[in-house]
Structures are given as C-alpha cells and as structure tokens.
CSV table of N, CA and C in Angstrom, one decimal:
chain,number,residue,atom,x,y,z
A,1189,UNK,N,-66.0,-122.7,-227.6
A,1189,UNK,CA,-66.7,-123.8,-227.2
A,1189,UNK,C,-67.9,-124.1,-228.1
A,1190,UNK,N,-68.1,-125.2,-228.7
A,1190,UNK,CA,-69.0,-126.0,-229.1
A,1190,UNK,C,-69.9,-126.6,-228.3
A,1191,UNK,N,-70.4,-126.8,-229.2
A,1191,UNK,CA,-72.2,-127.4,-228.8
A,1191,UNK,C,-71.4,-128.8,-228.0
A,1192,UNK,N,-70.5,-129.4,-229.3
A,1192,UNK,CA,-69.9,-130.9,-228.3
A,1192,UNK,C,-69.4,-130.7,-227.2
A,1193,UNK,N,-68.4,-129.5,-226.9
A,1193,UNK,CA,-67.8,-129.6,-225.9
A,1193,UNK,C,-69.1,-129.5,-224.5
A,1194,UNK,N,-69.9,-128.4,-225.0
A,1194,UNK,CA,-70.7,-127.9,-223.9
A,1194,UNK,C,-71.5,-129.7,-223.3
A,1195,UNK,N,-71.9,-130.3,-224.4
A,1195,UNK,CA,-72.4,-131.7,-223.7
A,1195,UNK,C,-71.3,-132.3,-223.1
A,1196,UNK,N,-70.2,-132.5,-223.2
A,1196,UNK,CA,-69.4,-133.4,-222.6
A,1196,UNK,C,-69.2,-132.8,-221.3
A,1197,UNK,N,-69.0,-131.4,-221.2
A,1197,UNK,CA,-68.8,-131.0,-220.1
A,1197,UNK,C,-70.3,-131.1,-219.0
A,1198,UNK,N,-71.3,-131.2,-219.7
A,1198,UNK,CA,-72.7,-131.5,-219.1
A,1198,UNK,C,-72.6,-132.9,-218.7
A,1199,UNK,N,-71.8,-133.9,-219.6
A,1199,UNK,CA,-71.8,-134.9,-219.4
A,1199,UNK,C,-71.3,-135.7,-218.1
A,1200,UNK,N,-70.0,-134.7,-218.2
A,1200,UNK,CA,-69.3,-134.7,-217.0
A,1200,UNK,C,-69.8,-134.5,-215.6
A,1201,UNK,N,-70.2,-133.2,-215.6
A,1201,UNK,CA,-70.9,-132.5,-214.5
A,1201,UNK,C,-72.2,-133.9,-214.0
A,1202,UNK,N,-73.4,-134.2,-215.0
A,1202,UNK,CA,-74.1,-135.7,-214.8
A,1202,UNK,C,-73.7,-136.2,-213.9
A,1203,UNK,N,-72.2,-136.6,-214.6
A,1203,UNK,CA,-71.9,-138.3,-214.3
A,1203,UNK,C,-71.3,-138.1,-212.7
A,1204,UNK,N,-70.7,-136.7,-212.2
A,1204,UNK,CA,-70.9,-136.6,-210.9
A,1204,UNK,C,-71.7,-136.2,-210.1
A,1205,UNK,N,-72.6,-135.4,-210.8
A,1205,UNK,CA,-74.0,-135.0,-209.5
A,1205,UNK,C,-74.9,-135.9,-209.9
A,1206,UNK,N,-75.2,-137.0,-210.6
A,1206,UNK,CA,-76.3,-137.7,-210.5
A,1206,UNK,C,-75.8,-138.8,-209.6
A,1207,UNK,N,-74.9,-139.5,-209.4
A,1207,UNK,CA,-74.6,-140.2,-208.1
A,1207,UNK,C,-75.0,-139.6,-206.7
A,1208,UNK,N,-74.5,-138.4,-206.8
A,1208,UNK,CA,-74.6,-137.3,-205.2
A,1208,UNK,C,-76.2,-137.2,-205.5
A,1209,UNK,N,-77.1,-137.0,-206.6
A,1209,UNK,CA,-78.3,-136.4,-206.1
A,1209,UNK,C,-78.8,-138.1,-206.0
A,1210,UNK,N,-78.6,-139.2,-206.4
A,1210,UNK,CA,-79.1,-140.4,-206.0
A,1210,UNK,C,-78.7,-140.4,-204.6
A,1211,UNK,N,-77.8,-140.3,-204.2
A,1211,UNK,CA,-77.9,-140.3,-202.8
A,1211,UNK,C,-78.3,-139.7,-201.7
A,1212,UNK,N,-78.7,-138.3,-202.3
A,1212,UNK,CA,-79.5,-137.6,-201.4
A,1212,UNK,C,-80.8,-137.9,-201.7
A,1213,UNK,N,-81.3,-138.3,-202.8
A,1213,UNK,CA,-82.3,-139.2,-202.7
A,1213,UNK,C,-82.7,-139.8,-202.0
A,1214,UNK,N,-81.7,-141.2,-202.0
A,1214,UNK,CA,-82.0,-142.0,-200.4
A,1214,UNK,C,-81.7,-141.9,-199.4
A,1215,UNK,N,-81.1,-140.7,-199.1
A,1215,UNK,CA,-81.2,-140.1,-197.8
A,1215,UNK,C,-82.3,-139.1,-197.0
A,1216,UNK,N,-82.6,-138.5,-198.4
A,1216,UNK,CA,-84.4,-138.0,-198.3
A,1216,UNK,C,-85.3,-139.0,-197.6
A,1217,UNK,N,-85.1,-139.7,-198.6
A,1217,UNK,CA,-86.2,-140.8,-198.8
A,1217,UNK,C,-85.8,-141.8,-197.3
A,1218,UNK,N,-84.8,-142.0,-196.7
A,1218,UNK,CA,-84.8,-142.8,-195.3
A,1218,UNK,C,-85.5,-141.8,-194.5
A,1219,UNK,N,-85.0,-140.4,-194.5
A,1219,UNK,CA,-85.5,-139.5,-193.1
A,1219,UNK,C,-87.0,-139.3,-193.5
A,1220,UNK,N,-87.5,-139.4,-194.6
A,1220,UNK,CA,-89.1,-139.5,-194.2
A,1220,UNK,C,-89.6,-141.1,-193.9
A,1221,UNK,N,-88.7,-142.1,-194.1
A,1221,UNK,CA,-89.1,-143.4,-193.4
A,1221,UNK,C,-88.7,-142.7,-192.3
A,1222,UNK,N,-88.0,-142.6,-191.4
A,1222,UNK,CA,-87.7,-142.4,-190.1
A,1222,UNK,C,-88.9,-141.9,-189.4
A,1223,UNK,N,-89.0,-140.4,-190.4
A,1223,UNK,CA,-89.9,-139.4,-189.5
A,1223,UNK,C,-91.6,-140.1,-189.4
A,1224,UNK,N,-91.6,-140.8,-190.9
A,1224,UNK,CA,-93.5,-141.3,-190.5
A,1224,UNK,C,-93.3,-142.8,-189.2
A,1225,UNK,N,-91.9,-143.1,-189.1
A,1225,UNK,CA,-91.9,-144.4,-187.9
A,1225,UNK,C,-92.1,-143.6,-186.8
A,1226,UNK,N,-91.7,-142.6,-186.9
A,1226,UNK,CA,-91.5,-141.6,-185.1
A,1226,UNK,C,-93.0,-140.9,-184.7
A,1227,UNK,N,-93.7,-140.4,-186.3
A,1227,UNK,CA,-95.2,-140.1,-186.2
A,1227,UNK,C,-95.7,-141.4,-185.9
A,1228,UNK,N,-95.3,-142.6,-186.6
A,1228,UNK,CA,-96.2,-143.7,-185.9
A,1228,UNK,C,-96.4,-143.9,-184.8
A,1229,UNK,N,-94.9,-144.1,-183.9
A,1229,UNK,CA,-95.1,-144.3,-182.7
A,1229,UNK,C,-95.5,-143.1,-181.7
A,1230,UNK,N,-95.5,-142.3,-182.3
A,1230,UNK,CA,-95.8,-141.3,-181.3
A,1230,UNK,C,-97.3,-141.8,-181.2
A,1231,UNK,N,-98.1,-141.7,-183.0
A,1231,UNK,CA,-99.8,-142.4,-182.8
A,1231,UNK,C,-99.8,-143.5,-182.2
A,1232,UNK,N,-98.8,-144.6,-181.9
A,1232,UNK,CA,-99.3,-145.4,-181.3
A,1232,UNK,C,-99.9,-145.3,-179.6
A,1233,UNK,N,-98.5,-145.0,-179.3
A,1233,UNK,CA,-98.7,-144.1,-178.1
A,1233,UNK,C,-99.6,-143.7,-177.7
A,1234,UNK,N,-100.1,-142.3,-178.6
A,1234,UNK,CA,-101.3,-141.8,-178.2
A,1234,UNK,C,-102.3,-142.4,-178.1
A,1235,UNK,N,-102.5,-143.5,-179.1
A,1235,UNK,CA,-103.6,-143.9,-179.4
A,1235,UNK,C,-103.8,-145.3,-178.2
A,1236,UNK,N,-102.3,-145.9,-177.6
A,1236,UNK,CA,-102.4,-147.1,-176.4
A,1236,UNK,C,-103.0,-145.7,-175.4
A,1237,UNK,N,-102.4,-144.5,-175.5
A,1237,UNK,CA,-103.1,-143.7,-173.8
A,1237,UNK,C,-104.5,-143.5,-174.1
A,1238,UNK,N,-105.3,-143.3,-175.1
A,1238,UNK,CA,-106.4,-142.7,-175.4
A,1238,UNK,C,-107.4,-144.5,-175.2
A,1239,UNK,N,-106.7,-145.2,-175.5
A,1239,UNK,CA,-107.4,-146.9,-175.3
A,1239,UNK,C,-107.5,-147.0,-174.0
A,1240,UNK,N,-106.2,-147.1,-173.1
A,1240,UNK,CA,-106.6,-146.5,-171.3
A,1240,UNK,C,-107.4,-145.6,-171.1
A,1241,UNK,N,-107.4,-144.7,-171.5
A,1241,UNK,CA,-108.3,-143.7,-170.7
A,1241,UNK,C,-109.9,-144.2,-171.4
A,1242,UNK,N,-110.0,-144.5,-172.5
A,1242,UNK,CA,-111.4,-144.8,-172.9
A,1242,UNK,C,-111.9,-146.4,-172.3
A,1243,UNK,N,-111.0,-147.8,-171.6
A,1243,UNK,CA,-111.1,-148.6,-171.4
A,1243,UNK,C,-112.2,-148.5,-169.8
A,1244,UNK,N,-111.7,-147.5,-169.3
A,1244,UNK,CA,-112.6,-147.8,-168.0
A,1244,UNK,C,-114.3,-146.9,-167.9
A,1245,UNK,N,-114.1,-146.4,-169.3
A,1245,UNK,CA,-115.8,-145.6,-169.6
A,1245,UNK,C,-115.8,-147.2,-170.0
A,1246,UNK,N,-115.5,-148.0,-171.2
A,1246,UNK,CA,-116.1,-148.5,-171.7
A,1246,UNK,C,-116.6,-149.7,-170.9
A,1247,UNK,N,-116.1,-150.3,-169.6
A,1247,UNK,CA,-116.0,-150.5,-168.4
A,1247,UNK,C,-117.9,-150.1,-167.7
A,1248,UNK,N,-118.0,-148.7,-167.5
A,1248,UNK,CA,-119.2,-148.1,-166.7
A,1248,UNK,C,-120.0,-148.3,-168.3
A,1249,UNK,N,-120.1,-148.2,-169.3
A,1249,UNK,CA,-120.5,-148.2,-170.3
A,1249,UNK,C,-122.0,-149.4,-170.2
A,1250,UNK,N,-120.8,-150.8,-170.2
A,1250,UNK,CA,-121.1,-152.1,-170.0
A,1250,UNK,C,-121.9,-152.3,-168.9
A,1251,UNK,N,-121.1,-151.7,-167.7
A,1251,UNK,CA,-122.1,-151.9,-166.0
A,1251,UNK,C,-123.2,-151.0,-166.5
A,1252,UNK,N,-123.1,-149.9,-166.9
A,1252,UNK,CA,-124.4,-149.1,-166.8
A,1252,UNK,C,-126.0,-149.9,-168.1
A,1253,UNK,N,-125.2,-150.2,-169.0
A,1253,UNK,CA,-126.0,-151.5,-170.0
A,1253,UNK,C,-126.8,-152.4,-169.0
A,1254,UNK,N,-125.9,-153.0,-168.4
A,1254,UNK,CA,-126.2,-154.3,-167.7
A,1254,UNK,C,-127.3,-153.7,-166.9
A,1255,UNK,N,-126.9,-152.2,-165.8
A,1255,UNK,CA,-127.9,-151.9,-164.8
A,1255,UNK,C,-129.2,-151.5,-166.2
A,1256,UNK,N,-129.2,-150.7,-166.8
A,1256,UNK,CA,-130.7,-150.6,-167.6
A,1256,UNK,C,-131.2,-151.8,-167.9
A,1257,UNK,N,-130.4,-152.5,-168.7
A,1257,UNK,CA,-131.3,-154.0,-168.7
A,1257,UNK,C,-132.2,-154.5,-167.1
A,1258,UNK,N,-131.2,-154.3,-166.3
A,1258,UNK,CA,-131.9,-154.8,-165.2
A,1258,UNK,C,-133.5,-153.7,-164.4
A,1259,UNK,N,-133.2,-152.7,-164.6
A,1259,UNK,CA,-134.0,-151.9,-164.5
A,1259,UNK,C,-135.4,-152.0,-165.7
A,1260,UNK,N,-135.3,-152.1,-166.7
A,1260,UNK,CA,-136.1,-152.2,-167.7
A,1260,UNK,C,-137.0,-153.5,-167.3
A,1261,UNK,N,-136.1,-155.1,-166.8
A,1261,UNK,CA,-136.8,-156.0,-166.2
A,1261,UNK,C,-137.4,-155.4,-164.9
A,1262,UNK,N,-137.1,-154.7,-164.2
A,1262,UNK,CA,-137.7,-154.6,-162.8
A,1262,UNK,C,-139.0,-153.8,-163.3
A,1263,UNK,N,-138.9,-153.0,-164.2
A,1263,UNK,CA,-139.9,-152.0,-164.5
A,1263,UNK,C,-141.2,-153.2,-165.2
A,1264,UNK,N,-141.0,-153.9,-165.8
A,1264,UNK,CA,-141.4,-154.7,-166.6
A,1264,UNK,C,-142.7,-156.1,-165.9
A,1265,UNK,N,-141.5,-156.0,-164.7
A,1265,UNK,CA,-142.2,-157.3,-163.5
A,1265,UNK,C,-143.5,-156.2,-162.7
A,1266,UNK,N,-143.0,-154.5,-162.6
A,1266,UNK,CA,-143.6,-153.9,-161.7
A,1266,UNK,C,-145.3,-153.7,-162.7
A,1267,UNK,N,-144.9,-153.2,-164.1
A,1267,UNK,CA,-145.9,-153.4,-164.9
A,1267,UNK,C,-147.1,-154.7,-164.3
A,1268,UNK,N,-146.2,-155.4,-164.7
A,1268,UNK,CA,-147.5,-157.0,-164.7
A,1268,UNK,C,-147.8,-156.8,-163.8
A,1269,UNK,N,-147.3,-156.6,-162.4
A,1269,UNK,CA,-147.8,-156.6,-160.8
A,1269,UNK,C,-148.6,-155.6,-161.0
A,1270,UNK,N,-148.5,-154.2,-161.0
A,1270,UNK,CA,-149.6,-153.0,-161.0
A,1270,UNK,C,-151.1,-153.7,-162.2
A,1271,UNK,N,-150.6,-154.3,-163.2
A,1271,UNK,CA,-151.7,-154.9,-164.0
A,1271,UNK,C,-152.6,-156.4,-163.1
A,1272,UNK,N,-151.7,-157.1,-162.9
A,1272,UNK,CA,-152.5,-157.6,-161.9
A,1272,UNK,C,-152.8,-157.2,-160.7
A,1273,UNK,N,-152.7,-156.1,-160.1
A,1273,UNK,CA,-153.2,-155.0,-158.8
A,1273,UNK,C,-154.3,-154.8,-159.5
A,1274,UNK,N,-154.4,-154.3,-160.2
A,1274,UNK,CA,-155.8,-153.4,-161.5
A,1274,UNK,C,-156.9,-154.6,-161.7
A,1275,UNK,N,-156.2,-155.8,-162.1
A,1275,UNK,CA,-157.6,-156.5,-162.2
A,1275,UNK,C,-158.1,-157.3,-161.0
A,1276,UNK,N,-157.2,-157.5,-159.7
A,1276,UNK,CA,-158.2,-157.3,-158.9
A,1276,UNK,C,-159.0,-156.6,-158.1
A,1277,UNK,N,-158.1,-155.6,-158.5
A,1277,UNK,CA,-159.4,-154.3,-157.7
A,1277,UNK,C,-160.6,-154.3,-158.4
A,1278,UNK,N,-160.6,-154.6,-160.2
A,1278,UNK,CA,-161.8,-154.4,-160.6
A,1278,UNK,C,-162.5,-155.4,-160.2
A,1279,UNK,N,-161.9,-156.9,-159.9
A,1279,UNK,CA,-162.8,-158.2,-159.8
A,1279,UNK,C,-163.5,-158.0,-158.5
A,1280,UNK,N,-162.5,-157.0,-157.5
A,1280,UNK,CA,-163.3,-156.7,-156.0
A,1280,UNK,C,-164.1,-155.5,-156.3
A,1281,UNK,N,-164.3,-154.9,-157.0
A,1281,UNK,CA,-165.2,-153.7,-156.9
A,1281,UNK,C,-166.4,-154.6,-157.5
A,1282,UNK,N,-166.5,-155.1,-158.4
A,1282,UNK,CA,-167.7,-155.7,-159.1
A,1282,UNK,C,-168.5,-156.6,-158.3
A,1283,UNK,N,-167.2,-157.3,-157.6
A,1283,UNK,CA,-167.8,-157.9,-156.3
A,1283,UNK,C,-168.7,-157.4,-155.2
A,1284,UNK,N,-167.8,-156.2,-154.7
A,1284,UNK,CA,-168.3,-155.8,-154.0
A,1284,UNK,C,-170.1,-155.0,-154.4
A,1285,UNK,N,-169.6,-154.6,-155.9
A,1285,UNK,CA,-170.8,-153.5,-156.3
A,1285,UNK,C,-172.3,-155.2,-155.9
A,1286,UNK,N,-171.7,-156.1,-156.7
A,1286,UNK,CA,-172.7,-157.1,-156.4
A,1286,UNK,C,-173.5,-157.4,-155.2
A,1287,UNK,N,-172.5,-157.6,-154.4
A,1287,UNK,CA,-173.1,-157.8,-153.5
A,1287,UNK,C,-173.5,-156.7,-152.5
A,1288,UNK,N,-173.6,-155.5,-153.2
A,1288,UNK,CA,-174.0,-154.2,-152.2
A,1288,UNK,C,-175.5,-154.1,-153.0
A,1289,UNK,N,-175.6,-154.6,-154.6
A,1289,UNK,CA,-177.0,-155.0,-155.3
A,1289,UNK,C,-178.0,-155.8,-154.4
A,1290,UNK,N,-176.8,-157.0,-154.1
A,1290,UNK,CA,-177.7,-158.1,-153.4
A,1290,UNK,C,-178.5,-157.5,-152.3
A,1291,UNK,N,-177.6,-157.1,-151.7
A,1291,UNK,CA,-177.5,-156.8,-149.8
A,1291,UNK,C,-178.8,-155.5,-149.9
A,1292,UNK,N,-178.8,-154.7,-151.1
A,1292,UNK,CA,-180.5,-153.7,-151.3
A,1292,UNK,C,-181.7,-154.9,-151.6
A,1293,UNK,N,-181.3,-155.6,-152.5
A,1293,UNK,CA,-182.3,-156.4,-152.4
A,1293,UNK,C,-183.2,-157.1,-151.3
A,1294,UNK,N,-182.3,-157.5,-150.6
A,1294,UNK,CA,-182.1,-158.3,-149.6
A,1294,UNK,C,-183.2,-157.1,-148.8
A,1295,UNK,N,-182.4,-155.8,-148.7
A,1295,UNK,CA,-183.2,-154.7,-147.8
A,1295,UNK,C,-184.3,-154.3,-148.3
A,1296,UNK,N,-184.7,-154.6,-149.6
A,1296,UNK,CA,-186.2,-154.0,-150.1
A,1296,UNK,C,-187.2,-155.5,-149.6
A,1297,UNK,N,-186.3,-156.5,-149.9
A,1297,UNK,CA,-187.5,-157.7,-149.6
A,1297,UNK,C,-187.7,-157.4,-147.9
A,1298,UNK,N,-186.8,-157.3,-147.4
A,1298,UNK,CA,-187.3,-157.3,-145.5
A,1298,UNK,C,-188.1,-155.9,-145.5
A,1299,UNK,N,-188.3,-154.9,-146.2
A,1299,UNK,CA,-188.9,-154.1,-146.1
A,1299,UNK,C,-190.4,-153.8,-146.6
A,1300,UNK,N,-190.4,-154.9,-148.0
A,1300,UNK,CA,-191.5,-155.5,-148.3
A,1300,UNK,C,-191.9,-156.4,-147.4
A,1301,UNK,N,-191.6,-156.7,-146.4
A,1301,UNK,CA,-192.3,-158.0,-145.7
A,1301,UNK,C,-192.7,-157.3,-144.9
A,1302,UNK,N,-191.9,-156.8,-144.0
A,1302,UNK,CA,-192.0,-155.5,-142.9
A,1302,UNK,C,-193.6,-154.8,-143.4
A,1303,UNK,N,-193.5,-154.2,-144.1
A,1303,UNK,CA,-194.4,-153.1,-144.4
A,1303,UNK,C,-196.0,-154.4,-144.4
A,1304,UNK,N,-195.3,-155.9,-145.2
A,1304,UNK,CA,-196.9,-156.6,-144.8
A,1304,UNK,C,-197.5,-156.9,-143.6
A,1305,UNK,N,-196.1,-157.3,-142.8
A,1305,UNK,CA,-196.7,-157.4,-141.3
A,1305,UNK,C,-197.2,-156.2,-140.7
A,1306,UNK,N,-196.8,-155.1,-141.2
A,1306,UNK,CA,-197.4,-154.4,-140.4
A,1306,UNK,C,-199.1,-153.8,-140.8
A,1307,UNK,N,-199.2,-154.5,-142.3
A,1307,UNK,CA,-200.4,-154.3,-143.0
A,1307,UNK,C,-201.5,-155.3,-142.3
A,1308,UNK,N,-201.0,-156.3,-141.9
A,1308,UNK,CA,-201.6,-157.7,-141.2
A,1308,UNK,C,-202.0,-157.6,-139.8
A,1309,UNK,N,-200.8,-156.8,-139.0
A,1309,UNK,CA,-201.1,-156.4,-137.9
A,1309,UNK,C,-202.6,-155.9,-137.0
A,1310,UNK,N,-203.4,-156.6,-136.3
A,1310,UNK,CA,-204.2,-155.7,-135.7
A,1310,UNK,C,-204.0,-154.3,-134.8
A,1311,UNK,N,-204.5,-153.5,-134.8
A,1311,UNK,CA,-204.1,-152.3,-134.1
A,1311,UNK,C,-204.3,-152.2,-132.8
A,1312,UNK,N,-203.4,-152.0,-132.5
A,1312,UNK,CA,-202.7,-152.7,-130.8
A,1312,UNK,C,-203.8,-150.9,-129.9
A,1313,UNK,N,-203.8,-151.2,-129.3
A,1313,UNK,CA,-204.2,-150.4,-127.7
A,1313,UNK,C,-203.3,-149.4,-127.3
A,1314,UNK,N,-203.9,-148.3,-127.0
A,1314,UNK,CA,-202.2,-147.2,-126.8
A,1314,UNK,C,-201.7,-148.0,-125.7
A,1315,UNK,N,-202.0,-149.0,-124.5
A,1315,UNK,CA,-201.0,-149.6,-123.7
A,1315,UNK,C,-201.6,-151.2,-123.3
A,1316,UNK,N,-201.1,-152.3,-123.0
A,1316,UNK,CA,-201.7,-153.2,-122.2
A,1316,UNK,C,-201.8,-152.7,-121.3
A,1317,UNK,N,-201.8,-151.8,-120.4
A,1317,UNK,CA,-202.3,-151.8,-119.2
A,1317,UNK,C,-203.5,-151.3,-119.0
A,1318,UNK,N,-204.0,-150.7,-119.9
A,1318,UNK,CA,-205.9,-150.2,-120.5
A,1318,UNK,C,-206.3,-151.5,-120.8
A,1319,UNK,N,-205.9,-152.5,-121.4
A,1319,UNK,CA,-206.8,-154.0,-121.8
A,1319,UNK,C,-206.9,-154.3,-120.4
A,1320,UNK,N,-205.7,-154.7,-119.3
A,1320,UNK,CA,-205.8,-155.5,-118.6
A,1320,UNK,C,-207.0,-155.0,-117.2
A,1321,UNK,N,-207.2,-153.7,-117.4
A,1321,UNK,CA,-207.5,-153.1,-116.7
A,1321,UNK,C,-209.2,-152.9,-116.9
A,1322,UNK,N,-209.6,-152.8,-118.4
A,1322,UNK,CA,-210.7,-152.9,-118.9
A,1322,UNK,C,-211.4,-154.0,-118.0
A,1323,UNK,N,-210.9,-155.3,-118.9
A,1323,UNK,CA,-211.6,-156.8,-118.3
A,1323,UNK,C,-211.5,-156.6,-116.9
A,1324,UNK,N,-211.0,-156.0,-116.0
A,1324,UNK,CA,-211.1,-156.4,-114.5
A,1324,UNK,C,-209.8,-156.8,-113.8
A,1325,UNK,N,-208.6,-157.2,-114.8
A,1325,UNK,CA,-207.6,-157.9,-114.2
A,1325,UNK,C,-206.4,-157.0,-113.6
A,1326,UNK,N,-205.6,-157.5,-113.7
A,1326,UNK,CA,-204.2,-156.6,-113.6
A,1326,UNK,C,-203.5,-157.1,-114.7
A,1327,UNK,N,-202.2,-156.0,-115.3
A,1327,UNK,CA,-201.7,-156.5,-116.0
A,1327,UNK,C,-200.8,-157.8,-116.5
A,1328,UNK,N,-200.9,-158.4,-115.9
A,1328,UNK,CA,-200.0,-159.5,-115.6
A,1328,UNK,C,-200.4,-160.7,-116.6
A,1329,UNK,N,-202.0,-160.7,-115.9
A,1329,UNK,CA,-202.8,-161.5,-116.5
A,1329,UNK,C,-203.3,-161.4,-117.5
A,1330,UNK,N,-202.8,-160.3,-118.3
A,1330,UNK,CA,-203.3,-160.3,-119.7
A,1330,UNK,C,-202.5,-161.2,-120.6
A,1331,UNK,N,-203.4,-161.9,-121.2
A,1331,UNK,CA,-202.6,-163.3,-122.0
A,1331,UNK,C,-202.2,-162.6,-123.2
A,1332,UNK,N,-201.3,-161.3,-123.5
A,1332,UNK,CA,-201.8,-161.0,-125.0
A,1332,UNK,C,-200.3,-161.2,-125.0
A,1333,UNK,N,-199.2,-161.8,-125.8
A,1333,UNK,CA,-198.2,-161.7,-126.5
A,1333,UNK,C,-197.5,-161.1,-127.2
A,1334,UNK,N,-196.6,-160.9,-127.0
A,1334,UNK,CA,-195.8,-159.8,-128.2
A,1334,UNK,C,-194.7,-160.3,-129.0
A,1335,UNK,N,-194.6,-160.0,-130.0
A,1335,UNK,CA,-193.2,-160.6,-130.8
A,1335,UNK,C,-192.2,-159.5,-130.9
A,1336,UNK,N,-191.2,-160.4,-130.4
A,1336,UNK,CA,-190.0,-159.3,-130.2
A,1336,UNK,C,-189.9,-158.7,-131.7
A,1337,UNK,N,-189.1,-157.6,-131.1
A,1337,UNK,CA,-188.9,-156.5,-132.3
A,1337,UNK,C,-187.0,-156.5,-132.5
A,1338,UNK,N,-186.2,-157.1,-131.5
A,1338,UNK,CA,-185.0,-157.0,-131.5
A,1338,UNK,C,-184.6,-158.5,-132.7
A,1339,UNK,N,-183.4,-157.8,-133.3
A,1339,UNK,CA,-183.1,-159.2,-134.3
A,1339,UNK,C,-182.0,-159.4,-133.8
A,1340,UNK,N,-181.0,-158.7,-133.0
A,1340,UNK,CA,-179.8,-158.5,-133.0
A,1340,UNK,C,-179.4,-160.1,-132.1
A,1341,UNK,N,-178.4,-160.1,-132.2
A,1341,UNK,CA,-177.7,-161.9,-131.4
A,1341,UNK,C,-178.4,-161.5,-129.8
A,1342,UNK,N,-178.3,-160.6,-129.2
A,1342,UNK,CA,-178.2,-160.1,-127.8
A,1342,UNK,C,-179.5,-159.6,-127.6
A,1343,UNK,N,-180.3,-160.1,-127.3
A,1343,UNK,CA,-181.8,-160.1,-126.9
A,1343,UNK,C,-181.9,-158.6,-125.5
A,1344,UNK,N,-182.6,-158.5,-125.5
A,1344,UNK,CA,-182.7,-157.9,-124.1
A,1344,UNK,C,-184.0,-158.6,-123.1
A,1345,UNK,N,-183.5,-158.3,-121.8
A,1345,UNK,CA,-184.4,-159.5,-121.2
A,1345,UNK,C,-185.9,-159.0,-121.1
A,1346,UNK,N,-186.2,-160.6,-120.8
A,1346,UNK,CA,-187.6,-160.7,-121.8
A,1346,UNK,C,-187.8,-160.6,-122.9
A,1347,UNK,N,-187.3,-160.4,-123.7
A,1347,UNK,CA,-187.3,-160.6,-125.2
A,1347,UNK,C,-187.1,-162.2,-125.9
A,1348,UNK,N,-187.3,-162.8,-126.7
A,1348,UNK,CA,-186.6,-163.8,-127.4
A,1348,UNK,C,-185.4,-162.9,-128.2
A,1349,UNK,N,-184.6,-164.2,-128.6
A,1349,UNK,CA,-183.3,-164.0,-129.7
A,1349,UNK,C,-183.5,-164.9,-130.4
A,1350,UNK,N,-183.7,-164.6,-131.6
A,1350,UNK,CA,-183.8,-164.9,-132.8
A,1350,UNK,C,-182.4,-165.0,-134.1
A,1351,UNK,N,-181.9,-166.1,-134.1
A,1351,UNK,CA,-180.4,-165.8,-135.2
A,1351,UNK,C,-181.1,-165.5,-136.7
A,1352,UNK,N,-182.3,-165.9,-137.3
A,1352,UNK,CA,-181.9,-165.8,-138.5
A,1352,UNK,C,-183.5,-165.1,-138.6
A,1353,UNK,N,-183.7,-164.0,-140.1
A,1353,UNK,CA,-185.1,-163.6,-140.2
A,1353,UNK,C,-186.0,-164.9,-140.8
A,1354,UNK,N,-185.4,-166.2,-141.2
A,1354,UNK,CA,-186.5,-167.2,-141.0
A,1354,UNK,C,-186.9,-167.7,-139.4
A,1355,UNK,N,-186.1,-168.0,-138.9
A,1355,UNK,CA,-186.5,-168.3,-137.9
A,1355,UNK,C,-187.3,-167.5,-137.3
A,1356,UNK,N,-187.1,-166.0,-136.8
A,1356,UNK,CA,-187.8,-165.4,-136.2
A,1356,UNK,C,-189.7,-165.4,-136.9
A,1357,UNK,N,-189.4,-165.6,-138.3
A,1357,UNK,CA,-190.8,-165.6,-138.9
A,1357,UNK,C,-191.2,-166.7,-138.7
A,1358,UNK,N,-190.9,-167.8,-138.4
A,1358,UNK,CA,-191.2,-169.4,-138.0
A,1358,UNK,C,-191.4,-169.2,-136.6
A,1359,UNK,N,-191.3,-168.8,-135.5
A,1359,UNK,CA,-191.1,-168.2,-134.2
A,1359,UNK,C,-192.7,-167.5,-134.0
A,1360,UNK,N,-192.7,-166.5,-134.7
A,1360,UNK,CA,-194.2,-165.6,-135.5
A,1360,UNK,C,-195.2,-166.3,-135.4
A,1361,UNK,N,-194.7,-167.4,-136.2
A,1361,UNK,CA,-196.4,-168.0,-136.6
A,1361,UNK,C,-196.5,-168.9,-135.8
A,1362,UNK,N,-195.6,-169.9,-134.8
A,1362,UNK,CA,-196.3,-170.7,-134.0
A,1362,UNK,C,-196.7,-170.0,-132.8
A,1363,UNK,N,-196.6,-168.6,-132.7
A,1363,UNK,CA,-196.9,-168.3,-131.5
A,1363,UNK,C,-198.7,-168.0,-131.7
C-alpha cells in the first residue's frame, strides 16, 4: 500500500463519517437547544414563583412606605404643635413674671404709703375708753373716729367697705 492508496482509502472513510459526524453534530447541537429551553423554563418558573412570593412583601413594602410617610407627617404636625406649646408657655411665663413685677410693685407702693400713714398718724391712747372717761363722758360720746382697717369686699359690722385703695384714701380724707 501506497501513500495514494492510504488517501483514497482516508478518502473513503471521510466521505462516510463526515456525513454521520455532521449529523451528530446537529444532533448535539439540537439537545443542547432543547436542554437550555428546559433550563429556561425551569428559570422561568422559578423565577414566576419567586415574583409571587416576593409580590406580596413588595405589597407590605409599599403599605409600610405609605404608613412612614404618614408617620413622619404626624411627627412633623406634633413638632410644630409642641413648638407652638413652647412659645406660649414662654409668652405666659413672661407674662406672668410681669405681672408678678407689677403686682411687687404695686405691693412696695401700698407699703410706701402704709408706712406714711402711719408716719402721719397721731398716737392714739392705749384705749377710747380712757379718753372718754378722762373728759367726764362715757364712751359713746367720744366723737373720735376711726378708719377702717378692713379692705376686703365684706366689711365687718361697723366698719365701712371700701372696693378700691383710691377710694378708701378718698373716704380718709373727707372724714
């Protein structure tokens, strides 16, 4: 056997297994089309059950978004309200500090006046019943006057009632 013979007989051999290996070629080549269509659907599959199961988180996802937004506004409304709580407590404390300024004031001047009447005052007798009794009389008839000492609405009897510390010092002097 020669070199020629040995090709023709290669040639031969070829010309029948290259048909047979072309076709197992495309027989290869269909069963891995088949097998990546069957891995597809299998991923599809998976991937529609794993879309269900993730569809109703994403579901609470959404509601639970919606509830923080809503929350974040409620927190937000409670802010301004506690802020406006805050400034008027300050506007009532200031107030109040003022007018608790005023209301000492108020108590140093009646106690400046206080202290003049009583600088003004003549010094009374340890009782009217020694005056009335001195002159000869009984007490009754002693013409001497007193200015009430009660300021309150509710006098006690015999007393005057006086509503306001003008008045009562207007009351003072025409007596």
């Amino acid at each position: 056997m020669g070199i020629p013979d040995v090709l023709s007989y290669a040639y031969h051999v070829a010309k029948i297994v290259w048909p047979a290996l072309a076709v197992l070629a495309a027989l290869l080549q269909a069963f891995l089309v088949w097998q990546q269509r069957r891995e597809a659907k299998s991923s599809t599959a998976e991937i529609k059950a794993l879309e269900n199961t993730l569809r109703p988180l994403r579901e609470r996802i959404e509601c639970n978004e919606t509830r923080i937004a809503e929350y974040e506004q409620t927190v937000s409304n409670n802010v301004d309200r506690v802020d406006t709580i805050d400034r008027r407590v300050e506007t009532m404390e200031s107030n109040h500090v003022a007018a608790i300024a005023a209301m000492a004031k108020k108590l140093d001047n009646v106690q400046k006046r206080l202290e003049e009447i009583e600088h003004r005052k003549p010094e009374r007798p340890e009782s009217y019943r020694d005056i009335g009794t001195q002159s000869g009389g009984d007490e009754k008839s002693v013409g001497i006057q007193t200015q009430p000492t009660v300021r309150s609405s509710i006098a006690a009897p015999g007393q005057r009632r006086f509503e306001s510390s003008t008045a009562a010092s207007r009351a003072r002097g025409l007596q």
